[in-house]
Amino acid sequence: MSDASLLERDDDVIRAAVWDLPLLTRMLRYAKPYWRRVLAGLGFVAISSGLFVLPPLLIGALVDAVFGAGDGLPARAISDFLSAVVPGLPDGGIAALAPVTRLWFFAGLFFVARVLTFFVDWGNGYLLAVLGQKVVFDIRTQVFRHIHALDLAFFHRSPVGRLVTRTTNDVGAVEELFSVALVTILKDIGMLAGITTVLLVVNFRLGLVALSVVPPIILATLIFRAVSRAAWRRWRAAISRLNAFLAESLSGVR
């Protein structure tokens, strides 16, 4: 018997479109009581995205300011910004410093950017990990109360192994939505927006050439999403059937 026919036998199969917006909306409702934590996580994501784009700009400004003429766009922009926020710089900004001093100055900026990136990513990961645990606790509590409210006929029809799988493993997968998947998606979107902006500002034509590969990547992603979601559901259904078989067949072995 094929996997498709086995999946159709499951009573808990989900029949939905590839992109189910109402399902995502239902999941995000569980994060509503923790909206302050969500906003803080979004702020960390925005800061992390900006820090991710900063090192290439520093390297470009370093090459222009130390080894070049010093009139490149990254060098001018960073020099003007640092002249406004860093006290003690000469009137000419970074260009007025000695070449070796410029090199050490940019090395310090690069080090500070990396340290800030580490702490921001660590804080964001910790924040969203706690959020995922709180959301999973609420979902499991709601599912547990719902199962206790069902009649005995439901437990006669549904194997115990399937119920245990749905209330533990499947609910645990929801945690990845809040602690891993959501922050990864938002961070990638922020980084892509920042990289695209920098590319187009520094060199518009070269930026368009670099972005020419984006449409094929988007098309391949859409195709992969449709295939992977069906495969993921077959896998979860297979685990549910396996746990149900083990619970029903091996419960009295001892």
GROMACS .gro file of N, CA, C and O in nm, residues 2-58:
model
  228
    2SER      N    1   0.055   0.220  -0.082
    2SER     CA    2   0.139   0.340  -0.097
    2SER      C    3   0.122   0.433   0.022
    2SER      O    4   0.029   0.420   0.102
    3ASP      N    5   0.217   0.529   0.033
    3ASP     CA    6   0.209   0.627   0.142
    3ASP      C    7   0.085   0.715   0.128
    3ASP      O    8   0.026   0.756   0.229
    4ALA      N    9   0.046   0.746   0.005
    4ALA     CA   10  -0.070   0.833  -0.014
    4ALA      C   11  -0.197   0.765   0.037
    4ALA      O   12  -0.281   0.828   0.102
    5SER      N   13  -0.210   0.634   0.008
    5SER     CA   14  -0.330   0.564   0.055
    5SER      C   15  -0.330   0.550   0.206
    5SER      O   16  -0.435   0.556   0.271
    6LEU      N   17  -0.211   0.533   0.266
    6LEU     CA   18  -0.205   0.527   0.411
    6LEU      C   19  -0.241   0.662   0.473
    6LEU      O   20  -0.305   0.667   0.578
    7LEU      N   21  -0.199   0.770   0.409
    7LEU     CA   22  -0.232   0.902   0.461
    7LEU      C   23  -0.381   0.929   0.454
    7LEU      O   24  -0.439   0.990   0.544
    8GLU      N   25  -0.447   0.882   0.349
    8GLU     CA   26  -0.590   0.907   0.334
    8GLU      C   27  -0.672   0.833   0.440
    8GLU      O   28  -0.785   0.869   0.467
    9ARG      N   29  -0.614   0.727   0.499
    9ARG     CA   30  -0.686   0.653   0.602
    9ARG      C   31  -0.688   0.726   0.735
    9ARG      O   32  -0.764   0.690   0.823
   10ASP      N   33  -0.598   0.823   0.753
   10ASP     CA   34  -0.591   0.893   0.881
   10ASP      C   35  -0.712   0.982   0.899
   10ASP      O   36  -0.753   1.053   0.809
   11ASP      N   37  -0.765   0.978   1.021
   11ASP     CA   38  -0.880   1.063   1.052
   11ASP      C   39  -0.840   1.208   1.076
   11ASP      O   40  -0.924   1.297   1.066
   12ASP      N   41  -0.712   1.231   1.108
   12ASP     CA   42  -0.668   1.366   1.144
   12ASP      C   43  -0.592   1.432   1.031
   12ASP      O   44  -0.512   1.522   1.055
   13VAL      N   45  -0.611   1.389   0.907
   13VAL     CA   46  -0.543   1.453   0.795
   13VAL      C   47  -0.600   1.593   0.775
   13VAL      O   48  -0.719   1.617   0.791
   14ILE      N   49  -0.511   1.688   0.743
   14ILE     CA   50  -0.550   1.827   0.724
   14ILE      C   51  -0.558   1.854   0.574
   14ILE      O   52  -0.460   1.836   0.503
   15ARG      N   53  -0.671   1.895   0.529
   15ARG     CA   54  -0.689   1.928   0.388
   15ARG      C   55  -0.695   2.080   0.376
   15ARG      O   56  -0.794   2.142   0.414
   16ALA      N   57  -0.589   2.137   0.324
   16ALA     CA   58  -0.579   2.283   0.316
   16ALA      C   59  -0.494   2.318   0.196
   16ALA      O   60  -0.429   2.234   0.136
   17ALA      N   61  -0.496   2.447   0.163
   17ALA     CA   62  -0.415   2.495   0.053
   17ALA      C   63  -0.268   2.496   0.094
   17ALA      O   64  -0.233   2.478   0.210
   18VAL      N   65  -0.181   2.518  -0.004
   18VAL     CA   66  -0.038   2.519   0.024
   18VAL      C   67  -0.005   2.633   0.121
   18VAL      O   68   0.073   2.618   0.212
   19TRP      N   69  -0.063   2.747   0.100
   19TRP     CA   70  -0.042   2.860   0.191
   19TRP      C   71  -0.172   2.888   0.263
   19TRP      O   72  -0.267   2.942   0.207
   20ASP      N   73  -0.180   2.847   0.389
   20ASP     CA   74  -0.303   2.855   0.466
   20ASP      C   75  -0.289   2.974   0.561
   20ASP      O   76  -0.238   2.960   0.673
   21LEU      N   77  -0.333   3.092   0.517
   21LEU     CA   78  -0.323   3.212   0.600
   21LEU      C   79  -0.407   3.204   0.726
   21LEU      O   80  -0.361   3.246   0.833
   22PRO      N   81  -0.532   3.151   0.721
   22PRO     CA   82  -0.607   3.138   0.848
   22PRO      C   83  -0.536   3.050   0.951
   22PRO      O   84  -0.543   3.077   1.071
   23LEU      N   85  -0.467   2.945   0.906
   23LEU     CA   86  -0.395   2.859   1.000
   23LEU      C   87  -0.282   2.935   1.067
   23LEU      O   88  -0.260   2.924   1.188
   24LEU      N   89  -0.208   3.015   0.989
   24LEU     CA   90  -0.101   3.096   1.046
   24LEU      C   91  -0.156   3.201   1.142
   24LEU      O   92  -0.097   3.228   1.247
   25THR      N   93  -0.273   3.258   1.107
   25THR     CA   94  -0.336   3.357   1.195
   25THR      C   95  -0.375   3.295   1.328
   25THR      O   96  -0.358   3.355   1.435
   26ARG      N   97  -0.426   3.172   1.325
   26ARG     CA   98  -0.461   3.102   1.450
   26ARG      C   99  -0.339   3.079   1.536
   26ARG      O  100  -0.345   3.090   1.659
   27MET      N  101  -0.225   3.047   1.474
   27MET     CA  102  -0.104   3.024   1.551
   27MET      C  103  -0.053   3.153   1.614
   27MET      O  104  -0.007   3.155   1.728
   28LEU      N  105  -0.062   3.263   1.537
   28LEU     CA  106  -0.011   3.390   1.590
   28LEU      C  107  -0.097   3.445   1.703
   28LEU      O  108  -0.051   3.529   1.780
   29ARG      N  109  -0.223   3.400   1.713
   29ARG     CA  110  -0.309   3.446   1.822
   29ARG      C  111  -0.254   3.404   1.958
   29ARG      O  112  -0.277   3.472   2.059
   30TYR      N  113  -0.182   3.292   1.960
   30TYR     CA  114  -0.126   3.247   2.088
   30TYR      C  115  -0.014   3.337   2.136
   30TYR      O  116   0.022   3.333   2.255
   31ALA      N  117   0.045   3.414   2.045
   31ALA     CA  118   0.151   3.508   2.085
   31ALA      C  119   0.095   3.643   2.128
   31ALA      O  120   0.173   3.728   2.174
   32LYS      N  121  -0.035   3.664   2.114
   32LYS     CA  122  -0.094   3.794   2.148
   32LYS      C  123  -0.075   3.831   2.295
   32LYS      O  124  -0.046   3.947   2.326
   33PRO      N  125  -0.089   3.737   2.391
   33PRO     CA  126  -0.066   3.778   2.532
   33PRO      C  127   0.077   3.821   2.560
   33PRO      O  128   0.102   3.886   2.662
   34TYR      N  129   0.169   3.787   2.473
   34TYR     CA  130   0.310   3.821   2.495
   34TYR      C  131   0.357   3.920   2.388
   34TYR      O  132   0.468   3.910   2.335
   35TRP      N  133   0.273   4.018   2.359
   35TRP     CA  134   0.302   4.110   2.249
   35TRP      C  135   0.424   4.197   2.280
   35TRP      O  136   0.497   4.236   2.188
   36ARG      N  137   0.449   4.226   2.407
   36ARG     CA  138   0.569   4.305   2.439
   36ARG      C  139   0.696   4.227   2.402
   36ARG      O  140   0.792   4.284   2.348
   37ARG      N  141   0.695   4.100   2.431
   37ARG     CA  142   0.811   4.017   2.397
   37ARG      C  143   0.826   4.006   2.245
   37ARG      O  144   0.938   4.002   2.192
   38VAL      N  145   0.713   3.999   2.175
   38VAL     CA  146   0.718   3.992   2.029
   38VAL      C  147   0.775   4.120   1.971
   38VAL      O  148   0.860   4.118   1.880
   39LEU      N  149   0.732   4.236   2.021
   39LEU     CA  150   0.785   4.363   1.973
   39LEU      C  151   0.934   4.377   2.002
   39LEU      O  152   1.010   4.427   1.918
   40ALA      N  153   0.976   4.331   2.121
   40ALA     CA  154   1.119   4.335   2.152
   40ALA      C  155   1.198   4.246   2.058
   40ALA      O  156   1.307   4.282   2.012
   41GLY      N  157   1.142   4.129   2.026
   41GLY     CA  158   1.209   4.041   1.931
   41GLY      C  159   1.219   4.102   1.793
   41GLY      O  160   1.322   4.089   1.726
   42LEU      N  161   1.113   4.171   1.749
   42LEU     CA  162   1.118   4.238   1.619
   42LEU      C  163   1.223   4.349   1.619
   42LEU      O  164   1.292   4.371   1.518
   43GLY      N  165   1.236   4.419   1.731
   43GLY     CA  166   1.339   4.522   1.740
   43GLY      C  167   1.479   4.462   1.732
   43GLY      O  168   1.568   4.516   1.663
   44PHE      N  169   1.501   4.350   1.801
   44PHE     CA  170   1.630   4.282   1.793
   44PHE      C  171   1.658   4.235   1.650
   44PHE      O  172   1.772   4.240   1.603
   45VAL      N  173   1.554   4.188   1.581
   45VAL     CA  174   1.572   4.142   1.443
   45VAL      C  175   1.613   4.258   1.353
   45VAL      O  176   1.702   4.245   1.267
   46ALA      N  177   1.551   4.375   1.371
   46ALA     CA  178   1.587   4.492   1.290
   46ALA      C  179   1.731   4.534   1.317
   46ALA      O  180   1.807   4.565   1.223
   47ILE      N  181   1.772   4.535   1.444
   47ILE     CA  182   1.909   4.573   1.477
   47ILE      C  183   2.009   4.472   1.420
   47ILE      O  184   2.113   4.507   1.365
   48SER      N  185   1.975   4.343   1.433
   48SER     CA  186   2.064   4.239   1.381
   48SER      C  187   2.078   4.248   1.229
   48SER      O  188   2.187   4.227   1.175
   49SER      N  189   1.969   4.279   1.160
   49SER     CA  190   1.976   4.294   1.014
   49SER      C  191   2.067   4.410   0.975
   49SER      O  192   2.146   4.401   0.880
   50GLY      N  193   2.056   4.522   1.048
   50GLY     CA  194   2.143   4.635   1.019
   50GLY      C  195   2.289   4.605   1.048
   50GLY      O  196   2.379   4.644   0.971
   51LEU      N  197   2.317   4.533   1.157
   51LEU     CA  198   2.455   4.497   1.189
   51LEU      C  199   2.511   4.398   1.089
   51LEU      O  200   2.633   4.393   1.067
   52PHE      N  201   2.425   4.316   1.028
   52PHE     CA  202   2.472   4.221   0.928
   52PHE      C  203   2.521   4.292   0.802
   52PHE      O  204   2.617   4.248   0.738
   53VAL      N  205   2.457   4.401   0.766
   53VAL     CA  206   2.496   4.476   0.647
   53VAL      C  207   2.616   4.566   0.674
   53VAL      O  208   2.687   4.606   0.580
   54LEU      N  209   2.643   4.598   0.799
   54LEU     CA  210   2.747   4.695   0.833
   54LEU      C  211   2.889   4.649   0.798
   54LEU      O  212   2.968   4.729   0.745
   55PRO      N  213   2.931   4.523   0.827
   55PRO     CA  214   3.070   4.484   0.797
   55PRO      C  215   3.112   4.502   0.652
   55PRO      O  216   3.222   4.553   0.626
   56PRO      N  217   3.031   4.463   0.551
   56PRO     CA  218   3.074   4.491   0.412
   56PRO      C  219   3.092   4.639   0.384
   56PRO      O  220   3.184   4.678   0.309
   57LEU      N  221   3.007   4.723   0.443
   57LEU     CA  222   3.024   4.867   0.425
   57LEU      C  223   3.154   4.916   0.489
   57LEU      O  224   3.224   5.002   0.434
   58LEU      N  225   3.188   4.861   0.605
   58LEU     CA  226   3.312   4.899   0.670
   58LEU      C  227   3.433   4.856   0.588
   58LEU      O  228   3.533   4.930   0.579
   0.00000   0.00000   0.00000
